[in-house]
């Protein structure tokens, strides 16, 4: 069983080495967390998904000695190689098929539950500073009853968005992708469609990933023991339409400052402003494009009724290599009279 687990994580992780972000799931976090959260590692674990450039040494050390040379084309493609790969000194391209099939049964239920996912992954690089990537997934699922009830009531699959309903089978598709430019070791620019997570833990009060993918621009600045993230995003409200018939847009601008103090303590400060464009005419407000600013005074200046500001803090203290304390606090629509 351990060998199968190692092989699975090797395939998943190796396929993302040329990509921008590591898989944004808790299985990946649980497997590599021991090294990423260790006392001698000053990695900022509260900012996810992790950039594979930053954790490549951790991935390489985790699988050192596990690679095996397979005989036969099929075995090599399944366990050791990309399906299609072009790798040159100054550019590269990788294409892989994606699949996820599982079958099960709920307790005291006769009908089966299942997942049937097919997809395609593409990523590559041009030079040392530019990376592009994209994943496409087509899915059919039959969920456990409690998820099926939630889906029917809210008209969305948790974390997956809208779907086509055929009795108890849900059919849906989604895509992630983007481009990444890292001009120096201090700055990283990423533009694409995906999810972000800010905070330590399975879920976060600040920004969680239990939502559908969305377009974003992410700027990460790393200096000394500091990591500063600016996130500009656009959300859609599928329960409301504007005059043009499209979904009403919500715009979210966030910034997060993470500081490591010594080997044990990490402090993160978070601020975000959210506002709705119900008429479809406002668009993205340039007042919030300033990457270093407090949003509450800006929101007041443009009209407090036009947005909602939240402020929060993330704390983590490493007791040992295996035991940590963490917590979050958030203030919604903080006002001083």
Coordinates of C-alpha atoms in Angstrom, one line a residue:
X1 CA 0.0 0.0 0.0
X2 CA 2.8 2.4 0.9
X3 CA 4.4 1.8 -2.5
X4 CA 1.1 2.6 -4.3
X5 CA 0.8 5.8 -2.3
X6 CA 4.4 6.8 -3.2
X7 CA 3.8 6.1 -6.9
X8 CA 0.5 8.1 -6.9
X9 CA 2.1 11.2 -5.3
X10 CA 5.1 10.9 -7.6
X11 CA 3.0 10.9 -10.7
X12 CA 0.8 13.8 -9.5
X13 CA 3.7 15.9 -8.2
X14 CA 6.1 15.2 -11.1
X15 CA 3.5 16.2 -13.6
X16 CA 3.4 19.7 -11.9
X17 CA 7.1 20.4 -11.7
X18 CA 7.1 22.5 -14.9
X19 CA 3.7 23.9 -14.0
X20 CA 3.1 27.0 -11.9
X21 CA 1.2 25.7 -8.9
X22 CA 1.3 22.5 -6.9
X23 CA -2.1 20.6 -6.6
X24 CA -4.4 22.5 -4.4
X25 CA -5.7 19.6 -2.3
X26 CA -5.3 18.4 1.3
X27 CA -3.8 15.1 0.3
X28 CA -0.8 16.9 -1.3
X29 CA -0.6 19.2 1.8
X30 CA -0.7 16.2 4.2
X31 CA 2.0 14.3 2.4
X32 CA 4.5 17.2 2.1
X33 CA 3.5 19.1 5.2
X34 CA 6.0 17.4 7.4
X35 CA 8.9 19.1 5.6
X36 CA 7.2 22.3 4.8
X37 CA 6.2 22.9 8.4
X38 CA 9.4 21.8 10.0
X39 CA 11.4 24.1 12.3
X40 CA 14.3 24.5 9.9
X41 CA 12.0 25.5 7.0
X42 CA 11.0 29.2 6.8
X43 CA 8.4 28.5 4.0
X44 CA 5.2 30.5 4.2
X45 CA 2.6 27.7 4.5
X46 CA -0.4 30.1 4.8
X47 CA -0.3 31.0 1.1
X48 CA -1.7 28.4 -1.3
X49 CA -1.5 26.9 -3.8
X50 CA 2.2 26.5 -3.4
X51 CA 4.5 27.6 -6.2
X52 CA 6.3 24.5 -7.4
X53 CA 9.5 26.6 -8.0
X54 CA 9.5 27.3 -4.2
X55 CA 9.0 23.7 -3.1
X56 CA 10.8 21.7 -5.8
X57 CA 13.6 20.8 -3.5
X58 CA 11.1 19.4 -1.0
X59 CA 9.4 17.4 -3.8
X60 CA 12.7 16.1 -5.1
X61 CA 13.9 15.0 -1.7
X62 CA 10.6 13.3 -0.9
X63 CA 10.8 11.0 -3.9
X64 CA 14.6 10.5 -4.0
X65 CA 15.2 6.9 -4.6
X66 CA 11.6 6.0 -5.5
X67 CA 12.0 6.5 -9.2
X68 CA 12.2 3.2 -11.1
X69 CA 13.0 2.5 -14.7
X70 CA 10.1 0.7 -16.3
X71 CA 10.3 -1.7 -19.2
X72 CA 7.8 -1.1 -21.9
X73 CA 6.3 2.0 -23.4
X74 CA 3.0 1.8 -21.4
X75 CA 4.6 1.3 -18.1
X76 CA 7.1 4.1 -18.7
X77 CA 4.3 6.5 -19.7
X78 CA 2.2 5.5 -16.7
X79 CA 4.8 5.7 -14.0
X80 CA 7.9 7.6 -15.2
X81 CA 7.2 9.8 -18.2
X82 CA 4.9 12.5 -19.6
X83 CA 2.6 11.3 -22.4
X84 CA 4.1 13.9 -24.7
X85 CA 7.1 16.1 -23.9
X86 CA 9.2 18.5 -25.8
X87 CA 12.2 19.7 -23.7
X88 CA 14.8 22.1 -25.0
X89 CA 17.3 24.4 -23.3
X90 CA 15.1 27.5 -23.7
X91 CA 11.6 26.2 -24.1
X92 CA 9.5 23.1 -23.3
X93 CA 6.0 21.7 -23.6
X94 CA 4.2 18.8 -21.8
X95 CA 0.8 17.3 -22.6
X96 CA -0.8 14.6 -20.3
X97 CA -4.2 12.9 -20.2
X98 CA -6.0 13.2 -16.9
X99 CA -8.4 10.6 -15.4
X100 CA -10.1 10.0 -12.1
X101 CA -12.6 7.0 -11.7
X102 CA -14.0 5.7 -8.5
X103 CA -17.0 3.7 -7.4
X104 CA -18.6 3.2 -4.0
X105 CA -21.8 2.7 -2.1
X106 CA -23.4 4.5 0.8
X107 CA -24.4 2.6 3.9
X108 CA -27.9 1.2 3.6
X109 CA -28.3 2.4 0.0
X110 CA -28.6 0.2 -3.1
X111 CA -27.6 2.8 -5.7
X112 CA -23.9 3.3 -6.4
X113 CA -22.0 6.6 -6.1
X114 CA -19.2 7.3 -8.5
X115 CA -16.9 9.8 -10.2
X116 CA -15.9 9.7 -13.8
X117 CA -13.4 12.4 -14.8
X118 CA -11.5 12.8 -18.1
X119 CA -9.3 15.7 -18.8
X120 CA -6.2 17.1 -20.4
X121 CA -3.2 18.9 -18.9
X122 CA -0.9 21.2 -20.8
X123 CA 2.1 23.2 -19.5
X124 CA 5.4 24.5 -20.6
X125 CA 8.0 27.2 -20.3
X126 CA 9.7 29.8 -22.5
X127 CA 13.1 30.7 -21.1
X128 CA 13.7 30.7 -17.3
X129 CA 11.1 33.4 -16.4
X130 CA 7.9 32.6 -18.3
X131 CA 5.6 29.6 -17.6
X132 CA 2.1 28.7 -19.0
X133 CA -0.3 26.0 -17.9
X134 CA -3.8 24.7 -18.4
X135 CA -6.0 21.8 -17.1
X136 CA -9.4 20.8 -18.5
X137 CA -11.8 18.4 -16.7
X138 CA -15.1 16.8 -17.9
X139 CA -17.0 15.1 -15.1
X140 CA -20.0 12.9 -14.4
X141 CA -20.7 12.2 -10.7
X142 CA -23.3 10.6 -8.5
X143 CA -22.8 12.1 -5.0
X144 CA -23.7 10.8 -1.5
X145 CA -27.2 11.9 -0.5
X146 CA -26.2 14.8 1.7
X147 CA -24.2 16.4 -1.1
X148 CA -26.9 15.6 -3.6
X149 CA -29.5 17.4 -1.4
X150 CA -27.2 20.4 -1.0
X151 CA -26.6 20.5 -4.8
X152 CA -30.3 20.4 -5.6
X153 CA -31.2 23.1 -3.1
X154 CA -28.4 25.5 -4.0
X155 CA -28.1 24.7 -7.7
X156 CA -24.3 24.3 -7.5
X157 CA -21.9 21.5 -6.7
X158 CA -19.8 22.4 -3.7
X159 CA -16.4 23.7 -5.0
X160 CA -17.4 22.9 -8.6
X161 CA -20.1 25.4 -9.6
X162 CA -23.0 24.9 -12.0
X163 CA -23.9 21.5 -13.6
X164 CA -26.3 19.7 -15.9
X165 CA -28.8 17.5 -14.1
X166 CA -29.8 14.1 -15.4
X167 CA -31.8 12.5 -12.6
X168 CA -29.2 11.9 -9.9
X169 CA -26.2 12.2 -12.2
X170 CA -24.4 15.6 -12.4
X171 CA -22.5 16.5 -15.5
X172 CA -20.1 19.5 -15.3
X173 CA -16.8 20.7 -16.6
X174 CA -14.2 23.2 -15.5
X175 CA -10.8 24.6 -16.6
X176 CA -7.9 26.1 -14.8
X177 CA -4.9 27.8 -16.4
X178 CA -2.8 30.8 -16.6
X179 CA 0.6 32.4 -17.3
X180 CA 3.4 33.1 -14.8
X181 CA 6.2 35.6 -15.1
X182 CA 9.0 35.8 -12.5
X183 CA 11.4 38.6 -13.5
X184 CA 13.5 38.2 -10.4
X185 CA 13.7 36.3 -7.1
X186 CA 11.7 39.1 -5.4
X187 CA 8.6 39.4 -7.7
X188 CA 6.2 36.8 -9.2
X189 CA 3.3 37.7 -11.4
X190 CA 0.5 35.2 -12.2
X191 CA -2.6 35.7 -14.3
X192 CA -5.2 33.0 -14.9
X193 CA -8.3 31.1 -13.8
X194 CA -8.1 29.1 -10.6
X195 CA -8.4 29.3 -6.8
X196 CA -6.4 30.7 -3.9
X197 CA -6.2 29.9 -0.2
X198 CA -4.9 32.1 2.5
X199 CA -4.5 30.8 6.1
X200 CA -3.3 27.7 7.9
X201 CA -5.7 24.8 8.4
X202 CA -8.3 22.7 6.5
X203 CA -10.5 25.8 6.0
X204 CA -9.8 29.5 6.4
X205 CA -11.8 32.4 7.7
X206 CA -9.7 34.7 5.5
X207 CA -9.9 33.1 2.0
X208 CA -10.8 29.5 1.5
X209 CA -10.8 27.4 -1.7
X210 CA -14.3 25.9 -1.4
X211 CA -15.6 27.8 -4.4
X212 CA -15.6 27.6 -8.1
X213 CA -12.6 28.8 -10.1
X214 CA -12.4 32.5 -11.0
X215 CA -10.2 34.8 -13.0
X216 CA -7.4 36.5 -11.0
X217 CA -4.2 38.5 -11.1
X218 CA -1.8 37.6 -8.3
X219 CA 1.4 39.5 -7.5
X220 CA 3.7 38.0 -4.9
X221 CA 6.7 39.9 -3.4
X222 CA 9.3 38.0 -1.3
X223 CA 11.9 39.9 0.6
X224 CA 13.9 38.7 3.7
X225 CA 11.4 37.0 6.0
X226 CA 8.4 38.7 4.4
X227 CA 6.0 37.5 1.7
X228 CA 3.4 40.0 0.4
X229 CA 0.5 38.9 -1.8
X230 CA -1.8 41.1 -3.9
X231 CA -4.9 39.3 -5.3
X232 CA -7.3 40.9 -7.8
X233 CA -10.3 38.7 -8.7
X234 CA -13.7 38.7 -10.3
X235 CA -16.6 36.5 -9.0
X236 CA -20.0 35.7 -10.5
X237 CA -23.3 35.6 -8.8
X238 CA -25.3 32.9 -10.7
X239 CA -28.5 33.8 -8.9
X240 CA -28.6 37.3 -10.4
X241 CA -28.5 38.7 -13.9
X242 CA -27.9 42.2 -15.1
X243 CA -29.5 43.9 -18.0
X244 CA -27.3 42.2 -20.6
X245 CA -28.4 38.8 -19.3
X246 CA -25.0 37.8 -17.9
X247 CA -24.4 37.0 -14.3
X248 CA -23.8 39.9 -11.9
X249 CA -20.2 40.3 -11.2
X250 CA -18.5 40.8 -7.8
X251 CA -15.0 42.1 -7.6
X252 CA -12.6 41.2 -4.7
X253 CA -9.3 42.8 -4.0
X254 CA -7.1 41.3 -1.2
X255 CA -3.7 41.7 0.2
X256 CA -1.9 39.6 2.7
X257 CA 1.4 40.2 4.5
X258 CA 3.2 37.1 6.0
X259 CA 6.1 37.5 8.4
X260 CA 8.3 34.8 9.9
X261 CA 9.7 35.6 13.3
X262 CA 12.5 33.3 14.2
X263 CA 12.0 29.6 13.5
X264 CA 8.6 29.1 15.2
X265 CA 6.3 32.1 14.8
X266 CA 4.4 33.3 11.7
X267 CA 2.1 36.3 11.7
X268 CA -0.1 37.1 8.7
X269 CA -2.2 40.3 8.2
X270 CA -5.1 40.2 5.7
X271 CA -7.4 42.8 4.2
X272 CA -10.0 42.5 1.5
X273 CA -12.7 44.6 -0.1
X274 CA -15.7 43.1 -2.0
X275 CA -18.2 45.1 -4.1
X276 CA -21.0 44.2 -6.5
X277 CA -21.5 45.5 -10.0
X278 CA -25.3 44.9 -10.3
X279 CA -25.7 47.2 -13.3
X280 CA -22.8 45.8 -15.3
X281 CA -21.4 49.4 -15.8
X282 CA -19.0 49.9 -12.9
X283 CA -16.4 47.3 -13.7
X284 CA -13.2 47.0 -11.7
X285 CA -12.7 50.1 -9.6
X286 CA -9.2 51.6 -10.2
X287 CA -9.3 52.9 -6.6
X288 CA -8.4 49.4 -5.4
X289 CA -5.5 48.8 -7.8
X290 CA -3.0 50.4 -5.5
X291 CA -1.0 47.4 -4.1
X292 CA 0.0 49.0 -0.9
X293 CA -3.0 50.8 0.7
X294 CA -5.7 50.3 3.4
X295 CA -9.0 49.6 1.7
X296 CA -11.3 50.9 4.5
X297 CA -10.5 54.6 3.9
X298 CA -10.7 54.0 0.1
X299 CA -14.1 52.4 0.4
X300 CA -15.3 55.3 2.5
X301 CA -14.0 57.8 0.0
X302 CA -15.9 56.2 -3.0
X303 CA -19.0 55.5 -0.9
X304 CA -19.3 53.0 2.0
X305 CA -22.4 51.5 0.6
X306 CA -20.6 50.2 -2.5
X307 CA -18.4 47.6 -0.8
X308 CA -17.6 45.4 2.2
X309 CA -14.2 45.4 3.9
X310 CA -12.9 42.5 6.0
X311 CA -9.7 42.5 8.0
X312 CA -8.1 39.5 9.6
X313 CA -5.0 37.9 11.1
X314 CA -3.5 34.4 10.8
X315 CA -1.1 33.1 13.5
X316 CA 1.0 29.9 13.6
X317 CA 3.4 28.8 16.2
X318 CA 5.6 25.7 15.8
X319 CA 5.8 23.8 19.1
X320 CA 7.8 21.0 17.6
X321 CA 8.4 19.6 14.1
X322 CA 5.2 17.6 14.5
X323 CA 3.0 19.9 16.6
X324 CA 1.8 23.4 15.7
X325 CA -0.7 25.8 17.0
X326 CA -2.6 28.1 14.6
X327 CA -5.6 30.3 14.6
X328 CA -7.4 33.1 12.8
X329 CA -9.5 36.1 13.6
X330 CA -11.6 38.2 11.2
X331 CA -13.5 41.4 11.5
X332 CA -16.3 42.0 9.0
X333 CA -17.0 45.6 7.9
X334 CA -14.9 47.3 10.6
X335 CA -16.1 50.9 11.3
X336 CA -14.8 53.6 13.6
X337 CA -17.3 56.3 14.4

